[in-house]
DNA sequence: GTGCGGATGAACT
DNA sequence: GTTCATCCGCACT
């Protein structure tokens, strides 16, 4: 190995205190998992920000610390994986400093490495956007499981999940901000444009309420 | 200990 | 457009 252009994101990236900004910066970054000897990765194309201090949609609002949410209060650079609707494992990245409950939900990736493994995990035969579009789908494709991958480090040398910067930058005009979905209970916070995705990317999820 | 509902996806009509 | 699978976390008792 002569050069390492696939550099892992460092802890200092995750400990930034602007979770909405981080959610946008994460677009174009590479999410990689190395699970059961299978390396799979994809470029992040869709994210959502959540904040425990004032965001009613966040599990940890208002600074609510429970067995489930306590990991969100940790220093940035760890995972938060939880089960939704009893079926779907949703993968979040914890950000900010210790004591603040901020997280970015990864909602869509564009597959890069280990596509065969992903197809197998999803029990699909064809390579279609269904493979990884949507938070539940991409977690399954990458082999992310709540039992094994909740509250693990994304920055340690031997971690099985990490993020890479492959020098892909997304121009601001290609980032679409829209309302988050599935959080109608969050009242006025449901209107916040904290969902970000890459314009014209077919690997973004097909969730309802896509306000263009 | 018990009951209820959810940051979804897939398969329907 | 609608329905439903399916189980943990949380708020009670």
mmCIF file of C-alpha atoms (C1' of nucleotides) in Angstrom:
data_model
loop_
_atom_site.group_PDB
_atom_site.id
_atom_site.type_symbol
_atom_site.label_atom_id
_atom_site.label_comp_id
_atom_site.label_asym_id
_atom_site.label_seq_id
_atom_site.Cartn_x
_atom_site.Cartn_y
_atom_site.Cartn_z
ATOM 1 C CA UNK A 1 0.000 0.000 0.000
ATOM 2 C CA UNK A 2 1.606 3.195 -1.102
ATOM 3 C CA UNK A 3 -1.075 5.677 -0.420
ATOM 4 C CA UNK A 4 -4.142 5.599 1.692
ATOM 5 C CA UNK A 5 -6.663 7.740 -0.059
ATOM 6 C CA UNK A 6 -9.443 5.863 1.654
ATOM 7 C CA UNK A 7 -8.950 7.626 4.945
ATOM 8 C CA UNK A 8 -11.254 6.942 7.830
ATOM 9 C CA UNK A 9 -13.157 9.827 9.268
ATOM 10 C CA UNK A 10 -11.555 10.841 12.525
ATOM 11 C CA UNK A 11 -13.158 11.430 15.831
ATOM 12 C CA UNK A 12 -12.905 15.185 15.382
ATOM 13 C CA UNK A 13 -15.444 14.928 12.561
ATOM 14 C CA UNK A 14 -18.034 13.311 14.786
ATOM 15 C CA UNK A 15 -17.560 15.605 17.751
ATOM 16 C CA UNK A 16 -18.643 18.708 15.848
ATOM 17 C CA UNK A 17 -21.647 20.226 17.555
ATOM 18 C CA UNK A 18 -23.729 21.091 14.516
ATOM 19 C CA UNK A 19 -25.608 17.887 13.783
ATOM 20 C CA UNK A 20 -27.553 19.442 10.913
ATOM 21 C CA UNK A 21 -24.288 20.453 9.252
ATOM 22 C CA UNK A 22 -22.782 17.023 9.817
ATOM 23 C CA UNK A 23 -25.825 15.401 8.240
ATOM 24 C CA UNK A 24 -25.089 17.363 5.050
ATOM 25 C CA UNK A 25 -21.357 16.711 5.173
ATOM 26 C CA UNK A 26 -21.997 12.990 5.433
ATOM 27 C CA UNK A 27 -23.480 12.963 1.941
ATOM 28 C CA UNK A 28 -20.807 11.546 -0.349
ATOM 29 C CA UNK A 29 -18.942 9.840 2.479
ATOM 30 C CA UNK A 30 -18.523 6.070 2.413
ATOM 31 C CA UNK A 31 -20.099 3.810 4.999
ATOM 32 C CA UNK A 32 -18.161 0.562 5.325
ATOM 33 C CA UNK A 33 -18.867 -2.580 7.295
ATOM 34 C CA UNK A 34 -16.624 -5.601 7.744
ATOM 35 C CA UNK A 35 -18.882 -8.193 9.272
ATOM 36 C CA UNK A 36 -18.422 -11.964 9.261
ATOM 37 C CA UNK A 37 -15.465 -11.530 6.955
ATOM 38 C CA UNK A 38 -17.542 -9.748 4.336
ATOM 39 C CA UNK A 39 -16.590 -6.234 3.350
ATOM 40 C CA UNK A 40 -19.490 -4.133 2.154
ATOM 41 C CA UNK A 41 -19.716 -0.413 1.564
ATOM 42 C CA UNK A 42 -21.697 2.333 -0.063
ATOM 43 C CA UNK A 43 -21.751 6.067 -0.528
ATOM 44 C CA UNK A 44 -24.146 7.887 1.751
ATOM 45 C CA UNK A 45 -26.807 9.600 -0.334
ATOM 46 C CA UNK A 46 -29.489 10.361 2.243
ATOM 47 C CA UNK A 47 -29.405 11.357 5.922
ATOM 48 C CA UNK A 48 -31.571 12.813 8.654
ATOM 49 C CA UNK A 49 -30.537 14.797 11.714
ATOM 50 C CA UNK A 50 -31.929 14.269 15.196
ATOM 51 C CA UNK A 51 -31.234 16.355 18.290
ATOM 52 C CA UNK A 52 -32.183 15.569 21.862
ATOM 53 C CA UNK A 53 -32.192 19.129 23.137
ATOM 54 C CA UNK A 54 -35.131 20.547 21.201
ATOM 55 C CA UNK A 55 -36.190 18.045 18.534
ATOM 56 C CA UNK A 56 -39.386 16.292 19.494
ATOM 57 C CA UNK A 57 -38.802 13.577 16.912
ATOM 58 C CA UNK A 58 -35.628 12.486 18.653
ATOM 59 C CA UNK A 59 -35.820 9.485 20.935
ATOM 60 C CA UNK A 60 -33.734 11.369 23.454
ATOM 61 C CA UNK A 61 -35.974 14.463 23.590
ATOM 62 C CA UNK A 62 -36.052 16.292 25.959
ATOM 63 C CA UNK A 63 -32.672 15.071 27.111
ATOM 64 C CA UNK A 64 -34.461 11.856 27.998
ATOM 65 C CA UNK A 65 -31.962 9.252 29.055
ATOM 66 C CA UNK A 66 -33.105 5.634 29.103
ATOM 67 C CA UNK A 67 -31.396 2.331 28.519
ATOM 68 C CA UNK A 68 -32.060 2.769 24.827
ATOM 69 C CA UNK A 69 -31.134 6.419 24.408
ATOM 70 C CA UNK A 70 -28.197 6.684 26.785
ATOM 71 C CA UNK A 71 -25.784 5.971 23.937
ATOM 72 C CA UNK A 72 -26.905 9.153 22.211
ATOM 73 C CA UNK A 73 -25.405 11.168 25.042
ATOM 74 C CA UNK A 74 -21.978 9.700 24.426
ATOM 75 C CA UNK A 75 -19.235 11.560 22.617
ATOM 76 C CA UNK A 76 -19.580 11.447 18.821
ATOM 77 C CA UNK A 77 -18.152 8.561 16.838
ATOM 78 C CA UNK A 78 -20.260 5.641 18.023
ATOM 79 C CA UNK A 79 -23.221 3.830 16.528
ATOM 80 C CA UNK A 80 -26.843 3.794 17.618
ATOM 81 C CA UNK A 81 -28.819 0.945 16.124
ATOM 82 C CA UNK A 82 -32.383 0.335 17.161
ATOM 83 C CA UNK A 83 -35.261 -1.791 16.078
ATOM 84 C CA UNK A 84 -38.206 -0.081 14.445
ATOM 85 C CA UNK A 85 -41.626 -1.682 14.051
ATOM 86 C CA UNK A 86 -40.174 -4.861 15.411
ATOM 87 C CA UNK A 87 -38.516 -5.565 12.085
ATOM 88 C CA UNK A 88 -36.105 -2.942 10.857
ATOM 89 C CA UNK A 89 -32.687 -2.140 12.237
ATOM 90 C CA UNK A 90 -32.003 1.556 11.767
ATOM 91 C CA UNK A 91 -28.403 2.750 11.818
ATOM 92 C CA UNK A 92 -27.513 6.108 13.336
ATOM 93 C CA UNK A 93 -24.231 7.886 13.878
ATOM 94 C CA UNK A 94 -23.854 9.650 17.203
ATOM 95 C CA UNK A 95 -22.333 13.111 16.968
ATOM 96 C CA UNK A 96 -21.433 16.068 19.176
ATOM 97 C CA UNK A 97 -19.835 16.126 22.593
ATOM 98 C CA UNK A 98 -20.561 13.998 25.609
ATOM 99 C CA UNK A 99 -23.803 15.090 27.274
ATOM 100 C CA UNK A 100 -25.482 16.221 24.064
ATOM 101 C CA UNK A 101 -27.840 13.759 22.386
ATOM 102 C CA UNK A 102 -27.321 14.253 18.666
ATOM 103 C CA UNK A 103 -27.441 11.690 15.898
ATOM 104 C CA UNK A 104 -27.631 11.295 12.144
ATOM 105 C CA UNK A 105 -29.814 8.558 10.708
ATOM 106 C CA UNK A 106 -28.419 7.034 7.534
ATOM 107 C CA UNK A 107 -31.348 6.615 5.173
ATOM 108 C CA UNK A 108 -29.769 5.656 1.883
ATOM 109 C CA UNK A 109 -26.478 4.526 0.346
ATOM 110 C CA UNK A 110 -25.250 3.811 -3.149
ATOM 111 C CA UNK A 111 -23.595 0.358 -3.117
ATOM 112 C CA UNK A 112 -19.868 0.193 -3.877
ATOM 113 C CA UNK A 113 -18.149 -2.875 -2.435
ATOM 114 C CA UNK A 114 -19.452 -6.361 -1.682
ATOM 115 C CA UNK A 115 -22.577 -6.107 -3.763
ATOM 116 C CA UNK A 116 -22.891 -9.890 -3.929
ATOM 117 C CA UNK A 117 -22.894 -10.072 -0.142
ATOM 118 C CA UNK A 118 -25.524 -7.374 0.021
ATOM 119 C CA UNK A 119 -27.757 -9.146 -2.468
ATOM 120 C CA UNK A 120 -27.447 -12.298 -0.447
ATOM 121 C CA UNK A 121 -28.286 -10.577 2.829
ATOM 122 C CA UNK A 122 -31.328 -8.952 1.252
ATOM 123 C CA UNK A 123 -32.307 -12.145 -0.504
ATOM 124 C CA UNK A 124 -32.454 -10.349 -3.827
ATOM 125 C CA UNK A 125 -31.278 -11.538 -7.224
ATOM 126 C CA UNK A 126 -31.329 -8.312 -9.140
ATOM 127 C CA UNK A 127 -29.252 -5.226 -8.511
ATOM 128 C CA UNK A 128 -31.928 -2.597 -7.977
ATOM 129 C CA UNK A 129 -32.296 0.465 -5.755
ATOM 130 C CA UNK A 130 -34.350 -1.710 -3.442
ATOM 131 C CA UNK A 131 -31.060 -3.144 -2.286
ATOM 132 C CA UNK A 132 -30.111 -0.211 -0.074
ATOM 133 C CA UNK A 133 -32.681 2.569 -0.466
ATOM 134 C CA UNK A 134 -34.221 3.189 2.927
ATOM 135 C CA UNK A 135 -32.829 2.928 6.441
ATOM 136 C CA UNK A 136 -34.081 -0.579 7.141
ATOM 137 C CA UNK A 137 -32.901 -1.887 3.789
ATOM 138 C CA UNK A 138 -29.388 -0.544 3.942
ATOM 139 C CA UNK A 139 -28.840 -1.858 7.445
ATOM 140 C CA UNK A 140 -29.834 -5.308 6.295
ATOM 141 C CA UNK A 141 -27.657 -5.064 3.182
ATOM 142 C CA UNK A 142 -24.631 -4.039 5.231
ATOM 143 C CA UNK A 143 -25.280 -6.739 7.816
ATOM 144 C CA UNK A 144 -25.917 -4.247 10.610
ATOM 145 C CA UNK A 145 -27.740 -5.813 13.522
ATOM 146 C CA UNK A 146 -28.966 -4.158 16.658
ATOM 147 C CA UNK A 147 -27.737 -6.956 18.879
ATOM 148 C CA UNK A 148 -24.143 -6.776 17.727
ATOM 149 C CA UNK A 149 -23.679 -3.293 16.396
ATOM 150 C CA UNK A 150 -25.425 -0.932 18.784
ATOM 151 C CA UNK A 151 -23.134 1.382 20.733
ATOM 152 C CA UNK A 152 -19.909 0.386 19.016
ATOM 153 C CA UNK A 153 -17.080 2.693 18.029
ATOM 154 C CA UNK A 154 -16.763 3.934 14.469
ATOM 155 C CA UNK A 155 -13.288 5.356 14.972
ATOM 156 C CA UNK A 156 -11.242 2.616 16.649
ATOM 157 C CA UNK A 157 -8.728 0.703 14.557
ATOM 158 C CA UNK A 158 -10.483 -2.639 14.862
ATOM 159 C CA UNK A 159 -14.063 -1.456 14.544
ATOM 160 C CA UNK A 160 -16.280 -3.393 12.126
ATOM 161 C CA UNK A 161 -18.178 -0.297 10.978
ATOM 162 C CA UNK A 162 -16.531 2.931 9.929
ATOM 163 C CA UNK A 163 -16.772 5.857 7.531
ATOM 164 C CA UNK A 164 -14.336 6.868 4.825
ATOM 165 C CA UNK A 165 -13.693 10.058 2.940
ATOM 166 C CA UNK A 166 -12.908 9.202 -0.669
ATOM 167 C CA UNK A 167 -12.732 12.831 -1.672
ATOM 168 C CA UNK A 168 -16.192 12.907 -3.111
ATOM 169 C CA UNK A 169 -17.707 16.309 -2.542
ATOM 170 C CA UNK A 170 -21.324 17.105 -3.153
ATOM 171 C CA UNK A 171 -21.944 20.666 -4.363
ATOM 172 C CA UNK A 172 -24.437 22.460 -2.212
ATOM 173 C CA UNK A 173 -26.839 22.928 -5.090
ATOM 174 C CA UNK A 174 -27.058 19.138 -5.372
ATOM 175 C CA UNK A 175 -28.210 18.718 -1.784
ATOM 176 C CA UNK A 176 -31.962 18.665 -1.307
ATOM 177 C CA UNK A 177 -33.327 19.468 2.136
ATOM 178 C CA UNK A 178 -36.793 18.235 2.933
ATOM 179 C CA UNK A 179 -39.058 17.227 5.773
ATOM 180 C CA UNK A 180 -38.354 14.116 7.730
ATOM 181 C CA UNK A 181 -40.890 11.342 7.405
ATOM 182 C CA UNK A 182 -42.697 9.084 9.812
ATOM 183 C CA UNK A 183 -42.526 11.582 12.647
ATOM 184 C CA UNK A 184 -45.873 13.342 12.491
ATOM 185 C CA UNK A 185 -46.063 13.008 16.260
ATOM 186 C CA UNK A 186 -43.265 15.569 16.544
ATOM 187 C CA UNK A 187 -45.621 18.491 15.890
ATOM 188 C CA UNK A 188 -43.796 21.580 14.630
ATOM 189 C CA UNK A 189 -40.493 19.692 14.511
ATOM 190 C CA UNK A 190 -41.953 17.510 11.782
ATOM 191 C CA UNK A 191 -41.718 20.560 9.519
ATOM 192 C CA UNK A 192 -38.000 21.064 9.993
ATOM 193 C CA UNK A 193 -36.035 20.365 6.839
ATOM 194 C CA UNK A 194 -33.560 18.057 8.484
ATOM 195 C CA UNK A 195 -33.590 15.389 5.826
ATOM 196 C CA UNK A 196 -30.870 15.676 3.227
ATOM 197 C CA UNK A 197 -30.290 13.792 0.029
ATOM 198 C CA UNK A 198 -28.334 14.018 -3.164
ATOM 199 C CA UNK A 199 -30.268 15.415 -6.081
ATOM 200 C CA UNK A 200 -31.126 12.985 -8.871
ATOM 201 C CA UNK A 201 -29.636 10.025 -7.063
ATOM 202 C CA UNK A 202 -31.731 6.941 -7.575
ATOM 203 C CA UNK A 203 -30.399 5.289 -4.432
ATOM 204 C CA UNK A 204 -32.299 7.617 -2.115
ATOM 205 C CA UNK A 205 -35.294 6.176 -0.310
ATOM 206 C CA UNK A 206 -38.790 6.422 -1.639
ATOM 207 C CA UNK A 207 -40.326 7.621 1.596
ATOM 208 C CA UNK A 208 -43.558 9.537 1.671
ATOM 209 C CA UNK A 209 -43.741 13.287 1.750
ATOM 210 C CA UNK A 210 -40.838 14.082 -0.508
ATOM 211 C CA UNK A 211 -41.180 17.834 -0.598
ATOM 212 C CA UNK A 212 -38.987 18.819 -3.503
ATOM 213 C "C1'" DG B 1 -45.464 -7.801 35.042
ATOM 214 C "C1'" DT B 2 -48.336 -5.958 31.211
ATOM 215 C "C1'" DG B 3 -49.910 -3.187 27.259
ATOM 216 C "C1'" DC B 4 -49.288 -0.241 23.539
ATOM 217 C "C1'" DG B 5 -47.178 1.956 19.690
ATOM 218 C "C1'" DG B 6 -43.284 2.958 16.509
ATOM 219 C "C1'" DA B 7 -37.366 7.578 12.772
ATOM 220 C "C1'" DT B 8 -40.374 1.144 7.846
ATOM 221 C "C1'" DG B 9 -40.770 -1.886 3.916
ATOM 222 C "C1'" DA B 10 -43.193 -4.933 1.086
ATOM 223 C "C1'" DA B 11 -47.072 -6.620 -0.792
ATOM 224 C "C1'" DC B 12 -51.172 -5.875 -1.757
ATOM 225 C "C1'" DT B 13 -55.927 -3.264 -4.322
ATOM 226 C "C1'" DG C 1 -53.710 4.460 -2.612
ATOM 227 C "C1'" DT C 2 -53.915 0.716 1.857
ATOM 228 C "C1'" DT C 3 -52.551 -2.960 5.005
ATOM 229 C "C1'" DC C 4 -49.726 -5.717 7.755
ATOM 230 C "C1'" DA C 5 -45.679 -8.020 9.478
ATOM 231 C "C1'" DT C 6 -43.616 -8.316 14.251
ATOM 232 C "C1'" DC C 7 -40.940 -7.182 18.798
ATOM 233 C "C1'" DC C 8 -38.444 -4.043 21.679
ATOM 234 C "C1'" DG C 9 -38.683 0.043 24.619
ATOM 235 C "C1'" DC C 10 -41.213 2.698 27.500
ATOM 236 C "C1'" DA C 11 -44.785 4.010 30.623
ATOM 237 C "C1'" DC C 12 -47.586 2.593 33.368
ATOM 238 C "C1'" DT C 13 -49.249 -0.965 37.513
#
